[in-house]
Coordinates of C-alpha atoms in Angstrom, one line a residue:
Chain R
X92 CA 50.6 -40.4 -41.1
X93 CA 50.9 -41.7 -37.6
X94 CA 53.9 -43.8 -38.4
X95 CA 55.7 -41.0 -39.8
X96 CA 55.0 -38.5 -37.1
X97 CA 56.2 -41.1 -34.5
X98 CA 59.4 -41.9 -36.3
X99 CA 60.6 -38.3 -36.7
X100 CA 59.8 -37.4 -33.2
X101 CA 61.3 -40.5 -32.1
X102 CA 64.6 -39.6 -33.9
X103 CA 64.5 -36.1 -32.5
X104 CA 64.1 -37.5 -28.9
X105 CA 66.6 -40.1 -29.4
X106 CA 69.2 -37.6 -30.6
X107 CA 68.4 -35.3 -27.7
X108 CA 68.6 -38.2 -25.2
X109 CA 71.8 -39.4 -26.6
X110 CA 73.3 -35.9 -26.4
X111 CA 72.3 -35.6 -22.7
X112 CA 73.0 -39.0 -21.4
X113 CA 74.9 -41.3 -23.5
X114 CA 74.4 -44.3 -21.5
X115 CA 70.7 -44.4 -21.5
X116 CA 69.4 -46.3 -24.7
X117 CA 65.5 -46.2 -24.4
X118 CA 64.4 -42.9 -25.6
X119 CA 61.7 -41.2 -23.6
X120 CA 58.6 -40.9 -25.6
X121 CA 57.1 -37.5 -25.7
X122 CA 53.8 -36.8 -24.2
X123 CA 50.8 -37.0 -26.4
X124 CA 48.4 -34.3 -26.7
X125 CA 45.3 -33.6 -28.4
X126 CA 47.4 -31.7 -31.3
X127 CA 50.1 -34.4 -31.6
X128 CA 53.2 -35.0 -29.6
X129 CA 54.5 -32.6 -27.2
X130 CA 58.0 -31.9 -27.9
X131 CA 60.6 -31.2 -25.3
X132 CA 62.5 -28.0 -25.6
X133 CA 65.8 -29.7 -26.6
X134 CA 63.9 -31.7 -29.2
X135 CA 62.4 -28.9 -30.7
X136 CA 65.6 -27.3 -31.5
X137 CA 66.7 -30.3 -33.4
X138 CA 63.4 -30.6 -35.1
X139 CA 63.8 -27.1 -36.6
X140 CA 66.7 -28.5 -38.7
X141 CA 64.6 -31.1 -40.3
X142 CA 61.6 -29.1 -40.9
X143 CA 62.6 -28.9 -44.6
X144 CA 60.2 -31.3 -46.3
X145 CA 62.8 -32.9 -48.6
X146 CA 65.4 -33.9 -46.1
X147 CA 63.7 -35.4 -43.2
X148 CA 66.5 -36.8 -41.0
X149 CA 65.9 -39.9 -39.2
X150 CA 67.7 -40.7 -36.1
X151 CA 71.0 -42.6 -35.9
X152 CA 70.4 -44.9 -32.9
X153 CA 72.9 -44.0 -30.4
X154 CA 76.0 -42.1 -31.7
X155 CA 74.6 -38.6 -32.1
X156 CA 77.2 -37.2 -34.5
X157 CA 75.3 -34.8 -36.5
X158 CA 77.2 -35.6 -39.7
X159 CA 76.4 -39.2 -39.4
X160 CA 72.9 -38.4 -39.0
X161 CA 72.8 -36.4 -42.1
X162 CA 74.6 -38.8 -44.1
X163 CA 72.6 -41.9 -43.1
X164 CA 69.1 -40.0 -43.5
X165 CA 67.1 -41.9 -45.8
X166 CA 65.3 -40.0 -48.4
X167 CA 61.8 -39.4 -47.8
X168 CA 59.4 -38.0 -50.2
X169 CA 56.8 -35.8 -48.4
X170 CA 55.3 -34.2 -51.5
X171 CA 51.9 -32.8 -51.1
X172 CA 50.2 -31.3 -54.1
X173 CA 47.5 -28.6 -54.0
X174 CA 45.2 -28.9 -56.9
X175 CA 42.7 -26.1 -57.4
X176 CA 41.3 -24.0 -60.3
X177 CA 40.0 -20.6 -60.9
X178 CA 36.4 -19.6 -60.6
X179 CA 34.3 -19.6 -63.8
X180 CA 36.0 -22.7 -65.1
X181 CA 34.6 -24.7 -67.8
X182 CA 33.0 -28.0 -67.1
X183 CA 35.2 -30.0 -69.2
X184 CA 38.3 -28.5 -67.6
X185 CA 37.0 -29.0 -64.2
X186 CA 36.4 -32.6 -64.9
X187 CA 40.1 -32.7 -66.0
X188 CA 41.1 -31.2 -62.8
X189 CA 39.2 -33.9 -60.9
X190 CA 40.7 -36.6 -62.9
X191 CA 44.1 -35.3 -62.0
X192 CA 43.1 -35.3 -58.2
X193 CA 41.9 -38.9 -58.6
X194 CA 45.2 -39.9 -60.0
X195 CA 47.2 -38.2 -57.5
X196 CA 46.5 -39.8 -53.9
X197 CA 48.7 -37.1 -52.6
X198 CA 46.7 -34.3 -53.7
X199 CA 44.7 -32.0 -51.8
X200 CA 41.9 -30.2 -53.3
X201 CA 40.7 -26.7 -52.5
X202 CA 38.0 -24.5 -53.4
X203 CA 38.0 -22.3 -56.5
X204 CA 40.3 -19.2 -56.4
X205 CA 39.0 -15.8 -57.8
X206 CA 41.2 -15.1 -60.7
X207 CA 42.4 -11.6 -60.2
X208 CA 45.3 -9.5 -59.8
X209 CA 46.3 -10.8 -56.3
X210 CA 45.6 -14.6 -57.1
X211 CA 49.3 -15.4 -57.0
X212 CA 49.4 -14.0 -53.5
X213 CA 46.3 -15.8 -52.4
X214 CA 47.5 -19.0 -53.8
X215 CA 50.8 -18.7 -51.9
X216 CA 49.0 -18.1 -48.6
X217 CA 46.8 -21.2 -49.4
X218 CA 49.7 -23.4 -50.0
X219 CA 51.3 -22.3 -46.8
X220 CA 48.0 -23.0 -45.0
X221 CA 47.4 -26.3 -46.5
X222 CA 51.3 -27.0 -46.0
X223 CA 51.6 -28.2 -49.4
X224 CA 54.9 -28.3 -51.3
X225 CA 53.6 -27.9 -54.8
X226 CA 50.6 -26.8 -56.7
X227 CA 48.6 -27.5 -59.8
X228 CA 46.5 -24.5 -60.5
X229 CA 44.1 -24.8 -63.6
X230 CA 43.3 -21.2 -64.7
X231 CA 40.5 -20.9 -67.2
X232 CA 40.1 -17.8 -69.2
X233 CA 37.2 -16.7 -71.5
X234 CA 35.6 -20.0 -70.6
X235 CA 37.7 -21.6 -73.3
X236 CA 41.4 -21.2 -72.7
X237 CA 42.9 -23.3 -70.0
X238 CA 46.3 -22.5 -68.5
X239 CA 48.0 -24.8 -66.0
X240 CA 50.4 -23.4 -63.3
X241 CA 52.8 -25.8 -62.1
X242 CA 54.5 -24.6 -58.9
X243 CA 56.9 -25.6 -56.3
X244 CA 56.0 -23.7 -53.2
X245 CA 58.3 -21.5 -51.0
X246 CA 60.5 -20.0 -53.6
X247 CA 60.5 -23.1 -55.9
X248 CA 60.1 -22.2 -59.8
X249 CA 56.7 -22.0 -61.4
X250 CA 55.8 -23.0 -64.8
X251 CA 52.9 -21.7 -66.7
X252 CA 51.3 -23.9 -69.4
X253 CA 48.6 -23.6 -72.0
X254 CA 46.6 -26.8 -72.1
X255 CA 45.5 -28.1 -75.3
X256 CA 43.8 -31.2 -76.6
X257 CA 41.9 -32.0 -73.5
X258 CA 40.2 -35.5 -73.1
X259 CA 39.0 -36.4 -69.8
X260 CA 38.6 -39.8 -68.2
X261 CA 34.8 -40.0 -68.7
X262 CA 35.1 -40.5 -72.3
X263 CA 33.9 -43.8 -73.4
X264 CA 36.6 -44.3 -75.9
X265 CA 39.2 -44.7 -73.0
X266 CA 38.3 -48.1 -71.9
X267 CA 40.9 -48.8 -69.2
X268 CA 40.6 -48.7 -65.5
X269 CA 43.2 -49.0 -62.8
X270 CA 43.4 -49.0 -58.9
X271 CA 42.8 -45.6 -57.2
X272 CA 46.0 -44.7 -55.5
X273 CA 48.3 -47.3 -57.1
X274 CA 51.7 -45.7 -57.7
X275 CA 52.3 -44.7 -61.5
X276 CA 55.3 -45.6 -63.5
X277 CA 56.6 -42.5 -65.2
X278 CA 58.1 -42.5 -68.6
X279 CA 59.7 -39.6 -70.2
X280 CA 61.1 -39.2 -73.7
X281 CA 64.8 -38.6 -73.8
X282 CA 64.4 -35.2 -75.3
X283 CA 63.6 -33.9 -71.9
X284 CA 67.4 -34.0 -71.2
X285 CA 68.3 -32.0 -74.1
X286 CA 67.8 -28.5 -72.7
X287 CA 67.8 -27.0 -69.3
X288 CA 64.2 -25.7 -69.3
X289 CA 63.0 -29.1 -70.3
X290 CA 65.1 -30.6 -67.5
X291 CA 63.5 -28.5 -64.9
X292 CA 60.0 -29.4 -66.3
X293 CA 60.9 -33.0 -66.0
X294 CA 62.0 -32.7 -62.5
X295 CA 58.8 -30.9 -61.6
X296 CA 56.7 -33.5 -63.2
X297 CA 58.4 -36.3 -61.5
X298 CA 57.9 -34.7 -58.0
X299 CA 54.3 -33.7 -58.4
X300 CA 53.0 -36.8 -60.6
X301 CA 55.0 -39.5 -58.7
X302 CA 53.1 -40.7 -55.8
X303 CA 55.3 -40.8 -52.7
X304 CA 56.6 -44.2 -51.8
X305 CA 54.8 -45.4 -48.7
X306 CA 52.1 -42.7 -48.8
X307 CA 49.3 -43.8 -46.7
X308 CA 46.8 -43.7 -49.4
X309 CA 49.0 -45.4 -52.0
X310 CA 48.6 -48.8 -52.8
X311 CA 51.7 -51.1 -53.3
X312 CA 51.0 -52.2 -56.8
X313 CA 51.9 -50.8 -60.2
X314 CA 49.2 -51.1 -62.6
X315 CA 49.4 -47.9 -64.6
X316 CA 51.9 -45.8 -66.5
X317 CA 52.2 -42.2 -67.2
X318 CA 53.7 -40.9 -70.4
X319 CA 55.2 -37.7 -70.7
X320 CA 56.7 -37.0 -74.0
X321 CA 57.8 -34.1 -75.8
X322 CA 56.6 -33.8 -79.4
X323 CA 56.5 -30.4 -81.4
X324 CA 57.8 -28.6 -78.3
X325 CA 54.7 -29.7 -76.3
X326 CA 54.5 -31.9 -73.4
X327 CA 52.0 -34.7 -74.1
X328 CA 50.5 -36.6 -71.3
X329 CA 48.9 -40.1 -71.5
X330 CA 47.8 -42.6 -68.8
X331 CA 47.7 -46.3 -69.6
X332 CA 46.6 -49.3 -67.7
X333 CA 49.0 -52.3 -67.7
X334 CA 47.6 -55.5 -68.1
X335 CA 49.9 -58.4 -67.9
X336 CA 49.4 -62.1 -67.2
X337 CA 50.8 -63.1 -63.7
X338 CA 50.1 -65.6 -61.1
X339 CA 52.4 -64.3 -58.5
X340 CA 52.7 -60.9 -56.9
X341 CA 56.4 -60.4 -57.4
X342 CA 57.0 -62.1 -60.9
X343 CA 55.4 -61.9 -64.2
X344 CA 54.7 -65.0 -66.0
X345 CA 57.2 -66.4 -68.4
X346 CA 57.0 -64.4 -71.7
X347 CA 54.5 -62.4 -69.9
X348 CA 56.4 -59.2 -70.6
X349 CA 56.0 -59.8 -74.4
X350 CA 52.4 -60.3 -74.0
X351 CA 51.9 -57.2 -71.9
X352 CA 49.2 -55.0 -73.4
X353 CA 48.3 -51.4 -72.3
X354 CA 44.8 -49.9 -72.3
X355 CA 44.3 -46.2 -72.2
X356 CA 42.6 -44.8 -69.1
X357 CA 42.8 -41.3 -69.6
X358 CA 42.9 -38.2 -69.2
X359 CA 44.8 -36.8 -72.0
X360 CA 46.3 -33.4 -72.6
X361 CA 49.0 -31.5 -74.1
X362 CA 51.0 -28.8 -72.3
X363 CA 52.5 -25.9 -74.2
X364 CA 54.9 -24.1 -71.9
X365 CA 54.7 -20.3 -71.9
X366 CA 57.0 -19.2 -69.2
X367 CA 59.0 -20.2 -66.2
X368 CA 59.1 -18.0 -63.2
X369 CA 61.8 -18.0 -60.5
X370 CA 59.4 -17.7 -57.5
X371 CA 56.2 -19.5 -56.8
X372 CA 53.3 -17.7 -58.7
X373 CA 55.6 -14.9 -59.9
X374 CA 59.1 -13.8 -59.5
X375 CA 61.8 -13.2 -62.3
X376 CA 61.2 -14.6 -65.7
X377 CA 63.8 -17.5 -66.5
X378 CA 62.4 -18.7 -69.7
X379 CA 60.0 -17.6 -72.3
X380 CA 58.7 -19.6 -75.1
X381 CA 59.6 -17.9 -78.3
X382 CA 57.0 -19.8 -80.3
X383 CA 54.2 -19.2 -78.2
X384 CA 51.2 -17.4 -79.6
X385 CA 48.4 -16.8 -77.3
X386 CA 45.0 -18.3 -78.2
X387 CA 43.6 -14.6 -78.2
X388 CA 46.0 -13.8 -81.0
X389 CA 45.3 -16.9 -83.0
X390 CA 41.6 -16.0 -82.8
X391 CA 42.1 -12.4 -83.7
X392 CA 44.1 -13.6 -86.7
X393 CA 41.3 -15.9 -87.9
X394 CA 38.8 -13.2 -87.4
X395 CA 40.8 -10.7 -89.3
X396 CA 41.1 -13.1 -92.1
X397 CA 37.4 -13.5 -92.4
X398 CA 36.7 -9.7 -92.0
X399 CA 38.7 -8.7 -94.8
X400 CA 36.3 -10.2 -97.3
X401 CA 34.1 -7.2 -98.1
X402 CA 36.9 -4.8 -98.1
X403 CA 38.8 -7.0 -100.5
X404 CA 36.0 -7.3 -102.8
X405 CA 35.7 -3.6 -103.1
X406 CA 39.4 -3.1 -103.5
X407 CA 39.2 -5.5 -106.3
X408 CA 36.5 -3.6 -108.1
X409 CA 38.2 -0.4 -107.8
X410 CA 41.4 -1.7 -109.2
X411 CA 39.5 -3.3 -112.1
X412 CA 38.0 0.1 -112.8
X413 CA 41.2 1.8 -112.7
X414 CA 42.7 -0.8 -115.1
X415 CA 39.9 -0.4 -117.5
X416 CA 40.2 3.5 -117.5
X417 CA 43.8 3.2 -118.0
X418 CA 43.6 0.8 -120.9
X419 CA 40.6 1.8 -122.9
X420 CA 39.8 -0.4 -125.7
X421 CA 40.4 0.9 -129.4
X422 CA 37.3 1.4 -131.4
X423 CA 36.9 -1.7 -133.7
X424 CA 37.3 -1.2 -137.3
X425 CA 34.7 -3.7 -138.0
X426 CA 32.2 -2.3 -135.5
X427 CA 29.5 -1.0 -138.1
X428 CA 30.1 -3.7 -140.7
X429 CA 26.9 -5.7 -140.2
X430 CA 24.7 -2.9 -139.1
X431 CA 22.3 -2.8 -141.9
X432 CA 21.7 -6.5 -141.9
X433 CA 19.1 -7.0 -139.2
Chain J
X145 CA 51.7 -14.2 -44.1
X146 CA 53.4 -11.0 -43.4
X147 CA 56.4 -12.4 -45.5
X148 CA 54.4 -12.7 -48.4
X149 CA 52.7 -9.2 -48.1
X150 CA 56.1 -7.7 -48.3
X151 CA 56.8 -9.5 -51.6
X152 CA 53.6 -8.4 -52.8
X153 CA 54.7 -6.4 -56.0
X154 CA 56.9 -9.1 -57.2
X155 CA 54.5 -11.8 -56.8
X156 CA 51.7 -10.6 -58.5
X157 CA 53.3 -8.3 -61.1
X158 CA 55.1 -11.0 -63.1
X159 CA 52.1 -13.1 -64.3
X160 CA 50.0 -10.1 -65.1
X161 CA 53.0 -8.6 -66.9
X162 CA 53.1 -11.5 -69.2
X163 CA 49.6 -10.8 -70.3
X164 CA 50.5 -7.3 -71.1
X165 CA 53.4 -8.6 -72.9
X166 CA 51.5 -10.9 -75.0
X167 CA 49.2 -8.2 -76.0
X168 CA 51.9 -5.9 -77.1
X169 CA 53.5 -8.8 -79.2
X170 CA 50.2 -9.1 -80.8
X171 CA 49.6 -5.6 -81.8
X172 CA 53.3 -5.4 -83.1
X173 CA 52.8 -8.6 -85.3
X174 CA 49.5 -7.4 -86.5
X175 CA 51.3 -4.2 -87.9
X176 CA 54.0 -6.1 -89.1
X177 CA 52.7 -8.8 -91.3
X178 CA 49.6 -8.9 -93.5
X179 CA 49.7 -12.4 -94.6
X180 CA 50.1 -14.1 -91.3
X181 CA 51.0 -17.4 -92.5
X182 CA 54.7 -17.7 -91.5
X183 CA 54.0 -16.0 -88.3
X184 CA 53.8 -19.3 -86.6
X185 CA 57.1 -20.5 -87.5
X186 CA 59.5 -17.5 -86.6
X187 CA 60.5 -17.2 -83.0
X188 CA 60.4 -14.0 -81.2
X189 CA 63.8 -12.7 -80.7
X190 CA 63.6 -11.0 -77.5
X191 CA 62.4 -14.1 -75.5
X192 CA 64.2 -14.6 -72.3
X193 CA 66.2 -17.6 -71.5
X194 CA 68.2 -17.8 -68.4
X195 CA 69.9 -21.1 -68.5
X196 CA 72.2 -20.6 -65.4
X197 CA 69.3 -19.5 -63.2
X198 CA 67.1 -22.6 -64.5
X199 CA 69.8 -25.0 -63.7
X200 CA 70.4 -23.4 -60.3
X201 CA 66.7 -23.7 -59.6
X202 CA 66.8 -27.3 -60.8
X203 CA 69.5 -27.9 -58.2
X204 CA 67.5 -26.3 -55.6
X205 CA 64.4 -28.5 -56.0
X206 CA 66.0 -31.7 -57.1
X207 CA 66.0 -34.8 -55.0
X208 CA 69.4 -36.1 -53.8
X209 CA 71.6 -37.6 -56.4
X210 CA 71.6 -41.1 -55.1
X211 CA 67.8 -41.5 -54.3
X212 CA 66.5 -45.0 -54.6
X213 CA 64.8 -45.6 -57.9
X214 CA 61.6 -46.8 -56.3
X215 CA 60.9 -43.3 -55.1
X216 CA 60.9 -42.0 -58.5
X217 CA 59.9 -44.8 -60.8
X218 CA 60.9 -43.0 -63.9
X219 CA 62.1 -44.6 -67.1
X220 CA 63.5 -42.9 -70.1
X221 CA 62.6 -43.8 -73.7
X222 CA 64.2 -42.8 -76.8
X223 CA 61.6 -42.0 -79.4
X224 CA 63.9 -42.4 -82.3
X225 CA 63.0 -40.2 -85.3
X226 CA 60.7 -37.2 -85.1
X227 CA 57.1 -37.9 -84.7
X228 CA 54.6 -36.2 -86.8
X229 CA 52.2 -34.3 -84.6
X230 CA 49.5 -34.0 -87.0
X231 CA 49.4 -37.8 -87.9
X232 CA 47.0 -39.0 -85.0
X233 CA 47.9 -42.5 -85.5
X234 CA 51.6 -42.1 -85.6
X235 CA 51.6 -39.9 -82.6
X236 CA 49.5 -42.3 -80.4
X237 CA 51.7 -45.3 -81.5
X238 CA 54.7 -43.4 -80.3
X239 CA 53.2 -42.8 -77.0
X240 CA 51.9 -46.4 -76.7
X241 CA 55.4 -47.7 -77.6
X242 CA 57.1 -45.4 -75.1
X243 CA 54.6 -46.5 -72.4
X244 CA 55.1 -50.2 -73.3
X245 CA 58.8 -50.0 -73.5
X246 CA 59.0 -48.1 -70.3
X247 CA 56.7 -50.6 -68.6
X248 CA 58.9 -53.5 -69.5
X249 CA 62.1 -51.8 -68.4
X250 CA 60.4 -50.8 -65.0
X251 CA 58.9 -54.2 -64.5
X252 CA 62.3 -56.0 -65.1
X253 CA 63.9 -53.8 -62.6
X254 CA 61.2 -54.5 -60.0
X255 CA 61.4 -58.0 -60.8
X256 CA 65.1 -57.9 -60.1
X257 CA 64.5 -56.2 -56.7
X258 CA 62.3 -59.1 -55.6
X259 CA 59.5 -57.1 -54.3
X260 CA 55.8 -57.5 -54.6
X261 CA 54.5 -55.2 -57.3
X262 CA 51.6 -57.0 -59.0
X263 CA 48.2 -56.7 -58.1
X264 CA 47.0 -60.1 -56.6
X265 CA 43.8 -61.5 -58.4
X266 CA 41.8 -61.6 -55.1
X267 CA 42.7 -57.9 -54.2
X268 CA 39.6 -55.8 -54.7
X269 CA 39.8 -52.0 -54.1
X270 CA 38.5 -48.8 -55.3
X271 CA 39.3 -47.9 -58.8
X272 CA 39.6 -44.7 -60.6
X273 CA 36.5 -45.3 -62.8
X274 CA 33.2 -46.5 -61.0
X275 CA 31.6 -49.7 -61.9
X276 CA 28.7 -47.9 -63.3
X277 CA 31.1 -46.1 -65.7
X278 CA 32.8 -49.2 -66.8
X279 CA 29.4 -50.7 -67.3
X280 CA 28.6 -48.0 -69.7
X281 CA 31.9 -48.6 -71.4
X282 CA 31.2 -52.2 -71.8
X283 CA 27.6 -51.4 -73.3
X284 CA 29.3 -49.2 -75.7
X285 CA 31.9 -51.7 -76.8
X286 CA 29.2 -54.5 -77.2
X287 CA 26.9 -52.2 -79.2
X288 CA 29.8 -51.2 -81.4
X289 CA 30.6 -54.8 -82.0
X290 CA 27.0 -55.5 -82.8
X291 CA 26.9 -52.8 -85.3
X292 CA 30.0 -54.1 -87.0
X293 CA 28.5 -57.7 -87.2
X294 CA 25.2 -56.2 -88.6
X295 CA 27.0 -54.3 -91.3
X296 CA 28.9 -57.4 -92.1
X297 CA 25.8 -59.4 -92.5
X298 CA 24.1 -56.9 -94.7
X299 CA 27.1 -56.8 -96.9
X300 CA 27.1 -60.7 -97.2
X301 CA 23.3 -60.5 -98.0
X302 CA 23.8 -58.0 -100.7
X303 CA 26.6 -60.2 -102.3
X304 CA 24.4 -63.4 -102.0
X305 CA 21.6 -61.5 -103.7
X306 CA 23.8 -60.5 -106.7
X307 CA 25.0 -64.2 -106.9
X308 CA 21.3 -65.4 -106.6
X309 CA 20.4 -63.7 -109.9
X310 CA 23.2 -65.5 -111.5
X311 CA 22.1 -68.8 -110.0
X312 CA 18.7 -68.1 -111.1
X313 CA 19.7 -67.5 -114.7
X314 CA 21.9 -70.6 -114.6
X315 CA 18.8 -72.6 -113.7
X316 CA 16.7 -71.2 -116.2
X317 CA 19.2 -72.1 -118.9
X318 CA 19.6 -75.5 -117.4
X319 CA 15.8 -76.0 -117.6
X320 CA 15.6 -74.8 -121.3
X321 CA 18.5 -77.2 -122.1
X322 CA 16.7 -80.2 -120.6
X323 CA 13.6 -79.5 -122.3
X324 CA 15.4 -79.3 -125.6
X325 CA 17.1 -82.7 -124.9
X326 CA 13.9 -84.3 -124.0
X327 CA 12.3 -83.1 -127.2
X328 CA 15.2 -84.2 -129.2
X329 CA 15.2 -87.6 -127.5
X330 CA 11.4 -88.0 -128.4
X331 CA 12.0 -86.9 -132.1
X332 CA 15.0 -89.5 -132.1
X333 CA 12.6 -92.0 -130.8
X334 CA 9.8 -91.3 -133.3
X335 CA 12.5 -91.4 -136.2
X336 CA 13.7 -94.9 -135.0
X337 CA 10.1 -95.9 -134.8
X338 CA 9.4 -94.9 -138.3
X339 CA 12.4 -96.6 -139.6
X340 CA 11.4 -99.6 -137.8
X341 CA 8.4 -100.0 -140.0
X342 CA 5.5 -98.5 -137.7
X343 CA 3.1 -96.4 -139.6
X344 CA 2.1 -92.9 -138.2
X345 CA -1.2 -92.9 -136.3
X346 CA -0.6 -96.5 -134.9
X347 CA -2.1 -96.9 -131.6
X348 CA 1.0 -98.4 -130.0
X349 CA 2.6 -95.2 -129.1
X350 CA 1.2 -91.9 -127.9
X351 CA 0.3 -89.5 -130.5
X352 CA 2.5 -86.8 -129.6
X353 CA 1.8 -84.0 -131.9
X354 CA 4.3 -81.5 -130.7
X355 CA 6.8 -81.3 -133.5
X356 CA 8.3 -77.9 -133.5
X357 CA 7.6 -75.2 -130.9
X358 CA 4.0 -74.8 -131.9
X359 CA 2.9 -77.8 -129.9
X360 CA 3.8 -76.0 -126.7
X361 CA 2.4 -72.7 -127.3
X362 CA -1.0 -71.7 -126.1
X363 CA -3.0 -70.0 -129.1
X364 CA -3.5 -66.4 -128.4
X365 CA -6.5 -66.3 -130.6
X366 CA -10.0 -66.0 -128.7
X367 CA -11.6 -69.0 -127.9
X368 CA -14.7 -69.7 -129.8
X369 CA -17.9 -69.2 -127.9
X370 CA -16.7 -66.8 -125.4
X371 CA -18.1 -63.3 -125.3
X372 CA -15.4 -60.7 -125.2
X373 CA -16.5 -59.4 -121.7
X374 CA -16.3 -62.7 -120.1
X375 CA -13.5 -62.5 -117.5
X376 CA -13.5 -66.2 -116.9
X377 CA -12.6 -67.0 -120.5
X378 CA -15.6 -69.1 -120.9
X379 CA -14.7 -71.3 -118.1
X380 CA -17.6 -70.4 -116.1
X381 CA -20.0 -72.0 -118.7
X382 CA -18.5 -75.3 -118.7
X383 CA -18.8 -76.7 -115.4
X384 CA -21.6 -77.7 -113.0
X385 CA -21.6 -74.6 -110.9
X386 CA -24.9 -72.9 -110.5
X387 CA -26.2 -70.1 -112.5
X388 CA -25.4 -67.4 -110.2
X389 CA -21.9 -68.6 -109.8
X390 CA -21.5 -68.6 -113.6
X391 CA -22.8 -65.1 -114.2
X392 CA -20.5 -63.9 -111.4
X393 CA -17.7 -65.6 -112.7
X394 CA -18.2 -64.2 -116.1
X395 CA -18.6 -60.9 -114.5
X396 CA -15.9 -60.8 -112.1
X397 CA -13.5 -63.5 -113.1
X398 CA -9.9 -63.0 -114.6
X399 CA -9.2 -61.5 -117.8
X400 CA -11.0 -59.9 -120.7
X401 CA -11.7 -56.3 -121.2
X402 CA -13.9 -54.5 -118.7
X403 CA -14.7 -51.8 -121.1
X404 CA -16.7 -53.9 -123.4
X405 CA -19.4 -54.6 -120.7
X406 CA -20.0 -50.8 -120.5
X407 CA -20.8 -50.5 -124.1
X408 CA -24.2 -50.5 -125.6
X409 CA -24.9 -53.1 -128.1
X410 CA -27.9 -53.6 -130.3
X411 CA -29.8 -55.7 -127.6
X412 CA -29.2 -53.3 -124.8
X413 CA -30.4 -50.1 -126.8
X414 CA -33.7 -52.0 -127.6
X415 CA -34.1 -53.1 -124.0
X416 CA -36.4 -50.7 -122.1
X417 CA -36.6 -52.9 -118.9
X418 CA -34.8 -50.6 -116.6
X419 CA -36.5 -47.4 -118.1
X420 CA -39.0 -45.8 -115.9
X421 CA -41.4 -43.9 -117.8
X422 CA -43.3 -42.6 -115.1
X423 CA -40.5 -41.0 -113.3
X424 CA -40.1 -38.2 -115.8
X425 CA -43.5 -37.2 -116.0
X426 CA -43.8 -37.2 -112.0
X427 CA -40.8 -34.8 -112.2
X428 CA -42.5 -32.6 -114.6
X429 CA -45.6 -32.5 -112.5
X430 CA -43.5 -31.5 -109.5
X431 CA -41.8 -28.7 -111.3
X432 CA -45.2 -27.4 -112.6
X433 CA -46.7 -27.2 -109.1

């Protein structure tokens, strides 16, 4: 953190200094206060431009041409993800959320949010307060259905998923383990690029799940890999530990790539997209999943199937009666033949 | 904050709207179809799909085109043909191969960049799962392994048991065969001896009177001089042991019929030793008084 702050403010100062007196090279350091660096009024103006999280501009050293600065600005990922859930969440889903938090070193956890009408509003405020650029919101309804909101803050799109097939990291069948905070490799199946809405989902997944490079909590090694795969119009998530034989840190042993094995670490879940909205936690609907059936509906259907049992029986009885009434049996001609015998 | 307040209706209307929508859909479909089976397959027609807006949004949030790969670390993998979702094994295999293939690609890229990316052996740091949890996992794995081994052992034992019956039968057969052979050889020897001019009953050779099977069979008849109730089979009377031993043996020893001892014989009916004549009269007296 400290490093980043210093650099950006330095750049601003440098730019300002260069603009004022081109002869002087050493930029003056802003005064340090309890709340960070005090910025000079001229620097503040320059700083406003780079307030956007994605395009942090770093100073060109002495020639202060703005175009050159913009062109040379290296990309810097300042993603921060707010991870939170609704109140009355299931323990299983809560554990899933905690697992996600442990996988994302750039995540910020927050207290549960009351799931009511204005929760979108509250969450937007919360995002602003915690200065996060994206959000994962686990919403649990009826203690059994989990919805996941994946949101880019301040006007970005938001996607609402239904989460299925949840397995948490605590399960003993998932035997892998990896460093906390190591940066994951992300693998996507190629069918993410086939349709625009999948493209958008892919971009959001990349931004949210990729740990920013040089993040202060990140470790510089790669020992796990995330799998995002579209099967049956659902996004499936898996997390594997990479175990590969190596002696050096920058090279795999000869033939080691073939000997590489993966062990699953977890968690597992499956995302079924429901809708994509234009704004964060709301806005115009851009996409609607035509195949989506809400779990309520599915349950209702099952119930209805079971409920019809008695009515069907009664109906069948009535039908049978009607049938018998319509087609009465003709009296048998041999009916009285053996009457006297017994 | 004020900005958000102004947007208020938009912000919270949409998500809630969608719930209402789904409910409406539900009621419609309920009225429409009774069978409810093909209900899953057909897409709803009025679903919104605004491709332009989505692409625009994508451009908005997207990172710059020329961003270094090391920021993203993404790899694409072609799954090939469609994966069957309901086949768990095939599905998981597809994911595994995707991960493996992706990792190989990524590692090759990282190697070519000459950066350090593998964890050194002496690098210890906090892991996602705690040591206690990993211990649990290890315990489970071990117990599973043990279970499998035990099951295998049981299976082996069962098989061996089956085999052992066969082996036993084989042994018995072998024994019988050997016996026969021996008998045959003895017969042969006797014949040769007779032909050689030796008369029967000569004391040169042992008098082996086991021609035929009868020689080996124990007679099932009752041995002479043994009472039917004698469980020792008359053995008790033979030896030196004392009188008590003898009687006890004849009483408690093996074999014989127990019931015979409880029957009266002529002797016991005439024996009045254990009969108390006075006892009854006393009783009578007592009754009278």
